mmCIF file of N, CA and C in Angstrom:
data_model
loop_
_atom_site.group_PDB
_atom_site.id
_atom_site.type_symbol
_atom_site.label_atom_id
_atom_site.label_comp_id
_atom_site.label_asym_id
_atom_site.label_seq_id
_atom_site.Cartn_x
_atom_site.Cartn_y
_atom_site.Cartn_z
ATOM 1 N N MET A 1 90.361 92.580 108.688
ATOM 2 C CA MET A 1 90.802 91.421 107.946
ATOM 3 C C MET A 1 92.320 91.263 108.039
ATOM 4 N N MET A 2 93.054 92.354 107.922
ATOM 5 C CA MET A 2 94.509 92.294 107.996
ATOM 6 C C MET A 2 94.968 91.887 109.397
ATOM 7 N N ASP A 3 94.172 92.233 110.421
ATOM 8 C CA ASP A 3 94.539 91.888 111.793
ATOM 9 C C ASP A 3 94.702 90.378 111.963
ATOM 10 N N GLY A 4 93.804 89.617 111.386
ATOM 11 C CA GLY A 4 93.889 88.156 111.477
ATOM 12 C C GLY A 4 95.134 87.624 110.796
ATOM 13 N N LEU A 5 95.454 88.185 109.652
ATOM 14 C CA LEU A 5 96.652 87.769 108.921
ATOM 15 C C LEU A 5 97.912 88.124 109.706
ATOM 16 N N ILE A 6 97.915 89.291 110.329
ATOM 17 C CA ILE A 6 99.060 89.693 111.160
ATOM 18 C C ILE A 6 99.216 88.732 112.334
ATOM 19 N N GLN A 7 98.112 88.377 112.960
ATOM 20 C CA GLN A 7 98.160 87.454 114.092
ATOM 21 C C GLN A 7 98.689 86.086 113.666
ATOM 22 N N ILE A 8 98.196 85.565 112.566
ATOM 23 C CA ILE A 8 98.661 84.262 112.069
ATOM 24 C C ILE A 8 100.134 84.336 111.685
ATOM 25 N N SER A 9 100.533 85.415 111.026
ATOM 26 C CA SER A 9 101.931 85.576 110.620
ATOM 27 C C SER A 9 102.844 85.668 111.834
ATOM 28 N N THR A 10 102.399 86.361 112.872
ATOM 29 C CA THR A 10 103.177 86.468 114.108
ATOM 30 C C THR A 10 103.354 85.097 114.748
ATOM 31 N N GLN A 11 102.288 84.321 114.774
ATOM 32 C CA GLN A 11 102.365 82.959 115.317
ATOM 33 C C GLN A 11 103.311 82.094 114.486
ATOM 34 N N MET A 12 103.247 82.246 113.180
ATOM 35 C CA MET A 12 104.129 81.468 112.301
ATOM 36 C C MET A 12 105.587 81.863 112.509
ATOM 37 N N ALA A 13 105.851 83.161 112.661
ATOM 38 C CA ALA A 13 107.217 83.626 112.892
ATOM 39 C C ALA A 13 107.742 83.083 114.218
ATOM 40 N N HIS A 14 106.898 83.098 115.241
ATOM 41 C CA HIS A 14 107.313 82.566 116.547
ATOM 42 C C HIS A 14 107.616 81.068 116.444
ATOM 43 N N ALA A 15 106.750 80.327 115.761
ATOM 44 C CA ALA A 15 106.976 78.887 115.585
ATOM 45 C C ALA A 15 108.261 78.629 114.802
ATOM 46 N N GLU A 16 108.518 79.428 113.768
ATOM 47 C CA GLU A 16 109.744 79.289 112.972
ATOM 48 C C GLU A 16 110.968 79.619 113.821
ATOM 49 N N CYS A 17 110.853 80.619 114.676
ATOM 50 C CA CYS A 17 111.944 80.963 115.590
ATOM 51 C C CYS A 17 112.242 79.776 116.508
ATOM 52 N N GLN A 18 111.217 79.200 117.092
ATOM 53 C CA GLN A 18 111.407 78.057 117.984
ATOM 54 C C GLN A 18 112.027 76.868 117.246
ATOM 55 N N ARG A 19 111.557 76.622 116.018
ATOM 56 C CA ARG A 19 112.113 75.536 115.213
ATOM 57 C C ARG A 19 113.597 75.781 114.961
ATOM 58 N N GLY A 20 113.935 77.022 114.627
ATOM 59 C CA GLY A 20 115.331 77.366 114.374
ATOM 60 C C GLY A 20 116.196 77.201 115.610
ATOM 61 N N ILE A 21 115.678 77.603 116.753
ATOM 62 C CA ILE A 21 116.424 77.444 118.008
ATOM 63 C C ILE A 21 116.604 75.966 118.325
ATOM 64 N N ASP A 22 115.534 75.191 118.151
ATOM 65 C CA ASP A 22 115.621 73.747 118.415
ATOM 66 C C ASP A 22 116.641 73.073 117.507
ATOM 67 N N GLN A 23 116.690 73.510 116.263
ATOM 68 C CA GLN A 23 117.555 72.871 115.273
ATOM 69 C C GLN A 23 119.001 73.380 115.339
ATOM 70 N N HIS A 24 119.174 74.691 115.553
ATOM 71 C CA HIS A 24 120.515 75.281 115.456
ATOM 72 C C HIS A 24 120.961 75.997 116.733
ATOM 73 N N GLY A 25 120.098 76.051 117.726
ATOM 74 C CA GLY A 25 120.425 76.783 118.941
ATOM 75 C C GLY A 25 120.124 78.262 118.775
ATOM 76 N N PRO A 26 120.236 79.007 119.872
ATOM 77 C CA PRO A 26 119.976 80.443 119.793
ATOM 78 C C PRO A 26 121.092 81.149 119.023
ATOM 79 N N ALA A 27 120.822 82.357 118.599
ATOM 80 C CA ALA A 27 121.858 83.151 117.938
ATOM 81 C C ALA A 27 122.987 83.370 118.934
ATOM 82 N N ALA A 28 124.217 83.188 118.478
ATOM 83 C CA ALA A 28 125.378 83.273 119.361
ATOM 84 C C ALA A 28 125.788 84.706 119.651
ATOM 85 N N SER A 29 125.450 85.614 118.748
ATOM 86 C CA SER A 29 125.853 87.011 118.919
ATOM 87 C C SER A 29 124.951 87.896 118.069
ATOM 88 N N ALA A 30 125.052 89.185 118.324
ATOM 89 C CA ALA A 30 124.318 90.135 117.490
ATOM 90 C C ALA A 30 124.810 90.064 116.049
ATOM 91 N N HIS A 31 126.095 89.824 115.876
ATOM 92 C CA HIS A 31 126.655 89.698 114.520
ATOM 93 C C HIS A 31 126.021 88.523 113.771
ATOM 94 N N GLU A 32 125.903 87.378 114.451
ATOM 95 C CA GLU A 32 125.272 86.223 113.822
ATOM 96 C C GLU A 32 123.802 86.510 113.532
ATOM 97 N N GLY A 33 123.132 87.152 114.475
ATOM 98 C CA GLY A 33 121.726 87.500 114.263
ATOM 99 C C GLY A 33 121.546 88.387 113.052
ATOM 100 N N TYR A 34 122.414 89.379 112.923
ATOM 101 C CA TYR A 34 122.372 90.261 111.752
ATOM 102 C C TYR A 34 122.526 89.443 110.474
ATOM 103 N N ALA A 35 123.497 88.532 110.466
ATOM 104 C CA ALA A 35 123.747 87.716 109.267
ATOM 105 C C ALA A 35 122.538 86.843 108.934
ATOM 106 N N LEU A 36 121.909 86.286 109.951
ATOM 107 C CA LEU A 36 120.722 85.452 109.722
ATOM 108 C C LEU A 36 119.589 86.277 109.113
ATOM 109 N N ILE A 37 119.360 87.449 109.678
ATOM 110 C CA ILE A 37 118.302 88.336 109.159
ATOM 111 C C ILE A 37 118.624 88.751 107.730
ATOM 112 N N LYS A 38 119.859 89.151 107.498
ATOM 113 C CA LYS A 38 120.289 89.613 106.167
ATOM 114 C C LYS A 38 120.099 88.516 105.121
ATOM 115 N N GLU A 39 120.484 87.285 105.469
ATOM 116 C CA GLU A 39 120.339 86.175 104.518
ATOM 117 C C GLU A 39 118.877 85.950 104.141
ATOM 118 N N GLU A 40 118.009 85.936 105.140
ATOM 119 C CA GLU A 40 116.586 85.712 104.857
ATOM 120 C C GLU A 40 115.993 86.873 104.062
ATOM 121 N N LEU A 41 116.415 88.098 104.361
ATOM 122 C CA LEU A 41 115.931 89.256 103.611
ATOM 123 C C LEU A 41 116.369 89.187 102.156
ATOM 124 N N GLU A 42 117.616 88.792 101.904
ATOM 125 C CA GLU A 42 118.084 88.656 100.520
ATOM 126 C C GLU A 42 117.277 87.606 99.766
ATOM 127 N N GLU A 43 116.938 86.511 100.443
ATOM 128 C CA GLU A 43 116.122 85.476 99.806
ATOM 129 C C GLU A 43 114.716 86.010 99.500
ATOM 130 N N ALA A 44 114.160 86.801 100.407
ATOM 131 C CA ALA A 44 112.844 87.405 100.161
ATOM 132 C C ALA A 44 112.911 88.370 98.983
ATOM 133 N N GLN A 45 113.972 89.166 98.932
ATOM 134 C CA GLN A 45 114.131 90.111 97.824
ATOM 135 C C GLN A 45 114.244 89.375 96.488
ATOM 136 N N ASP A 46 114.939 88.247 96.470
ATOM 137 C CA ASP A 46 115.031 87.439 95.241
ATOM 138 C C ASP A 46 113.650 86.997 94.781
ATOM 139 N N GLU A 47 112.813 86.578 95.728
ATOM 140 C CA GLU A 47 111.450 86.147 95.377
ATOM 141 C C GLU A 47 110.629 87.328 94.863
ATOM 142 N N ILE A 48 110.805 88.498 95.453
ATOM 143 C CA ILE A 48 110.074 89.683 94.999
ATOM 144 C C ILE A 48 110.482 90.047 93.575
ATOM 145 N N VAL A 49 111.760 89.936 93.274
ATOM 146 C CA VAL A 49 112.226 90.190 91.904
ATOM 147 C C VAL A 49 111.556 89.207 90.942
ATOM 148 N N ARG A 50 111.432 87.941 91.363
ATOM 149 C CA ARG A 50 110.764 86.946 90.506
ATOM 150 C C ARG A 50 109.296 87.306 90.284
ATOM 151 N N VAL A 51 108.619 87.784 91.336
ATOM 152 C CA VAL A 51 107.216 88.203 91.171
ATOM 153 C C VAL A 51 107.138 89.352 90.164
ATOM 154 N N GLU A 52 108.048 90.302 90.277
ATOM 155 C CA GLU A 52 108.049 91.430 89.341
ATOM 156 C C GLU A 52 108.259 90.950 87.906
ATOM 157 N N GLN A 53 109.156 89.981 87.715
ATOM 158 C CA GLN A 53 109.391 89.444 86.369
ATOM 159 C C GLN A 53 108.146 88.729 85.847
ATOM 160 N N GLN A 54 107.534 87.926 86.709
ATOM 161 C CA GLN A 54 106.325 87.204 86.311
ATOM 162 C C GLN A 54 105.190 88.173 86.011
ATOM 163 N N LEU A 55 105.102 89.242 86.790
ATOM 164 C CA LEU A 55 104.082 90.253 86.538
ATOM 165 C C LEU A 55 104.314 90.923 85.192
ATOM 166 N N GLY A 56 105.576 91.137 84.835
ATOM 167 C CA GLY A 56 105.903 91.692 83.517
ATOM 168 C C GLY A 56 105.458 90.766 82.394
ATOM 169 N N HIS A 57 105.673 89.464 82.582
ATOM 170 C CA HIS A 57 105.219 88.492 81.572
ATOM 171 C C HIS A 57 103.694 88.499 81.467
ATOM 172 N N LEU A 58 103.027 88.587 82.633
ATOM 173 C CA LEU A 58 101.563 88.648 82.620
ATOM 174 C C LEU A 58 101.098 89.891 81.864
ATOM 175 N N TRP A 59 101.735 91.036 82.138
ATOM 176 C CA TRP A 59 101.328 92.273 81.482
ATOM 177 C C TRP A 59 101.549 92.182 79.972
ATOM 178 N N SER A 60 102.654 91.584 79.561
ATOM 179 C CA SER A 60 102.903 91.411 78.120
ATOM 180 C C SER A 60 101.822 90.551 77.480
ATOM 181 N N SER A 61 101.408 89.511 78.181
ATOM 182 C CA SER A 61 100.360 88.656 77.628
ATOM 183 C C SER A 61 99.016 89.377 77.612
ATOM 184 N N ILE A 62 98.771 90.229 78.598
ATOM 185 C CA ILE A 62 97.536 91.009 78.612
ATOM 186 C C ILE A 62 97.523 91.983 77.437
ATOM 187 N N LYS A 63 98.637 92.690 77.248
ATOM 188 C CA LYS A 63 98.711 93.644 76.137
ATOM 189 C C LYS A 63 98.596 92.932 74.793
ATOM 190 N N GLY A 64 99.126 91.719 74.716
ATOM 191 C CA GLY A 64 99.042 90.951 73.480
ATOM 192 C C GLY A 64 97.750 90.159 73.354
ATOM 193 N N ASN A 65 96.872 90.319 74.354
ATOM 194 C CA ASN A 65 95.575 89.647 74.360
ATOM 195 C C ASN A 65 95.716 88.128 74.251
ATOM 196 N N ASP A 66 96.747 87.588 74.891
ATOM 197 C CA ASP A 66 96.992 86.134 74.886
ATOM 198 C C ASP A 66 96.421 85.543 76.171
ATOM 199 N N VAL A 67 95.105 85.396 76.202
ATOM 200 C CA VAL A 67 94.412 84.955 77.410
ATOM 201 C C VAL A 67 94.767 83.526 77.816
ATOM 202 N N SER A 68 95.311 82.746 76.922
ATOM 203 C CA SER A 68 95.613 81.345 77.235
ATOM 204 C C SER A 68 96.706 81.206 78.293
ATOM 205 N N VAL A 69 97.577 82.220 78.458
ATOM 206 C CA VAL A 69 98.675 82.113 79.428
ATOM 207 C C VAL A 69 98.389 82.827 80.752
ATOM 208 N N TYR A 70 97.267 83.527 80.868
ATOM 209 C CA TYR A 70 96.948 84.218 82.123
ATOM 210 C C TYR A 70 97.031 83.273 83.327
ATOM 211 N N PRO A 71 96.339 82.126 83.277
ATOM 212 C CA PRO A 71 96.364 81.243 84.450
ATOM 213 C C PRO A 71 97.786 80.803 84.828
ATOM 214 N N HIS A 72 98.615 80.550 83.838
ATOM 215 C CA HIS A 72 99.998 80.136 84.098
ATOM 216 C C HIS A 72 100.748 81.219 84.868
ATOM 217 N N TYR A 73 100.703 82.438 84.394
ATOM 218 C CA TYR A 73 101.426 83.525 85.055
ATOM 219 C C TYR A 73 100.823 83.859 86.416
ATOM 220 N N LEU A 74 99.504 83.823 86.499
ATOM 221 C CA LEU A 74 98.859 84.117 87.777
ATOM 222 C C LEU A 74 99.226 83.074 88.827
ATOM 223 N N LYS A 75 99.282 81.812 88.434
ATOM 224 C CA LYS A 75 99.678 80.746 89.369
ATOM 225 C C LYS A 75 101.132 80.938 89.802
ATOM 226 N N GLN A 76 102.011 81.294 88.863
ATOM 227 C CA GLN A 76 103.408 81.556 89.210
ATOM 228 C C GLN A 76 103.519 82.718 90.193
ATOM 229 N N ILE A 77 102.782 83.784 89.931
ATOM 230 C CA ILE A 77 102.803 84.947 90.818
ATOM 231 C C ILE A 77 102.323 84.548 92.209
ATOM 232 N N GLN A 78 101.245 83.796 92.262
ATOM 233 C CA GLN A 78 100.705 83.355 93.549
ATOM 234 C C GLN A 78 101.733 82.534 94.326
ATOM 235 N N GLN A 79 102.326 81.547 93.678
ATOM 236 C CA GLN A 79 103.286 80.670 94.349
ATOM 237 C C GLN A 79 104.531 81.428 94.793
ATOM 238 N N THR A 80 105.034 82.298 93.947
ATOM 239 C CA THR A 80 106.245 83.047 94.273
ATOM 240 C C THR A 80 105.972 84.066 95.374
ATOM 241 N N ALA A 81 104.813 84.688 95.363
ATOM 242 C CA ALA A 81 104.454 85.637 96.422
ATOM 243 C C ALA A 81 104.364 84.923 97.766
ATOM 244 N N ILE A 82 103.845 83.715 97.767
ATOM 245 C CA ILE A 82 103.780 82.940 99.012
ATOM 246 C C ILE A 82 105.195 82.603 99.492
ATOM 247 N N LEU A 83 106.094 82.254 98.569
ATOM 248 C CA LEU A 83 107.487 82.006 98.956
ATOM 249 C C LEU A 83 108.115 83.267 99.545
ATOM 250 N N ALA A 84 107.842 84.421 98.952
ATOM 251 C CA ALA A 84 108.358 85.691 99.473
ATOM 252 C C ALA A 84 107.816 85.946 100.883
ATOM 253 N N ALA A 85 106.531 85.669 101.070
ATOM 254 C CA ALA A 85 105.930 85.855 102.392
ATOM 255 C C ALA A 85 106.590 84.921 103.414
ATOM 256 N N CYS A 86 106.864 83.699 103.016
ATOM 257 C CA CYS A 86 107.536 82.748 103.908
ATOM 258 C C CYS A 86 108.928 83.238 104.275
ATOM 259 N N GLU A 87 109.638 83.784 103.307
ATOM 260 C CA GLU A 87 110.970 84.330 103.589
ATOM 261 C C GLU A 87 110.873 85.490 104.577
ATOM 262 N N MET A 88 109.853 86.324 104.433
ATOM 263 C CA MET A 88 109.695 87.448 105.354
ATOM 264 C C MET A 88 109.306 86.957 106.751
ATOM 265 N N ILE A 89 108.567 85.871 106.829
ATOM 266 C CA ILE A 89 108.286 85.272 108.138
ATOM 267 C C ILE A 89 109.594 84.794 108.759
ATOM 268 N N GLN A 90 110.489 84.267 107.932
ATOM 269 C CA GLN A 90 111.795 83.864 108.447
ATOM 270 C C GLN A 90 112.614 85.077 108.896
ATOM 271 N N VAL A 91 112.486 86.205 108.209
ATOM 272 C CA VAL A 91 113.146 87.437 108.659
ATOM 273 C C VAL A 91 112.644 87.779 110.069
ATOM 274 N N ALA A 92 111.335 87.750 110.248
ATOM 275 C CA ALA A 92 110.753 88.052 111.563
ATOM 276 C C ALA A 92 111.228 87.044 112.611
ATOM 277 N N ALA A 93 111.308 85.783 112.219
ATOM 278 C CA ALA A 93 111.759 84.737 113.145
ATOM 279 C C ALA A 93 113.211 84.961 113.563
ATOM 280 N N MET A 94 114.057 85.324 112.624
ATOM 281 C CA MET A 94 115.462 85.569 112.955
ATOM 282 C C MET A 94 115.615 86.828 113.803
ATOM 283 N N ALA A 95 114.751 87.809 113.583
ATOM 284 C CA ALA A 95 114.760 88.996 114.444
ATOM 285 C C ALA A 95 114.370 88.602 115.869
ATOM 286 N N GLU A 96 113.358 87.746 115.995
ATOM 287 C CA GLU A 96 112.945 87.269 117.327
ATOM 288 C C GLU A 96 114.069 86.470 117.973
ATOM 289 N N LYS A 97 114.722 85.614 117.183
ATOM 290 C CA LYS A 97 115.827 84.798 117.699
ATOM 291 C C LYS A 97 116.957 85.704 118.207
ATOM 292 N N THR A 98 117.225 86.782 117.500
ATOM 293 C CA THR A 98 118.298 87.714 117.873
ATOM 294 C C THR A 98 117.855 88.610 119.032
ATOM 295 N N LEU A 99 116.581 88.865 119.138
ATOM 296 C CA LEU A 99 116.068 89.683 120.227
ATOM 297 C C LEU A 99 116.423 89.080 121.580
ATOM 298 N N GLY A 100 116.495 87.764 121.644
ATOM 299 C CA GLY A 100 116.904 87.112 122.882
ATOM 300 C C GLY A 100 118.270 87.574 123.351
ATOM 301 N N ILE A 101 119.181 87.797 122.414
ATOM 302 C CA ILE A 101 120.527 88.286 122.744
ATOM 303 C C ILE A 101 120.430 89.735 123.231
ATOM 304 N N ALA A 102 119.677 90.540 122.511
ATOM 305 C CA ALA A 102 119.552 91.962 122.854
ATOM 306 C C ALA A 102 118.968 92.130 124.248
ATOM 307 N N GLN A 103 118.000 91.296 124.595
ATOM 308 C CA GLN A 103 117.374 91.411 125.902
ATOM 309 C C GLN A 103 118.302 90.903 126.998
ATOM 310 N N THR A 104 119.141 89.927 126.701
ATOM 311 C CA THR A 104 120.104 89.392 127.650
ATOM 312 C C THR A 104 121.211 90.405 127.938
ATOM 313 N N ASN A 105 121.573 91.196 126.927
ATOM 314 C CA ASN A 105 122.688 92.125 127.044
ATOM 315 C C ASN A 105 122.287 93.517 127.546
ATOM 316 N N LYS A 106 121.073 93.657 128.049
ATOM 317 C CA LYS A 106 120.629 94.987 128.532
ATOM 318 C C LYS A 106 121.443 95.413 129.733
#
């Protein structure tokens, strides 16, 4: 099951890499590639922190037996986790974009 998700994610990262190249051109240097990867990773980490916060709110509502807010927190967790996954696909895309430089400089 995970194999299919990996394959789809790889295709999405490649498509995002191509979109980025079409829009902004290839990475100009390894330094720029590093910065692109770092920026996307920081954005992914921000989303992960949000998921952790939302999970804490969900746990508080579970402990307080406040079932009326479960769907709200679960939907937030779902949406934020998808945003985190998208950011990580962008990390992979920027790594692919930078790989072009690494392969050129062999």
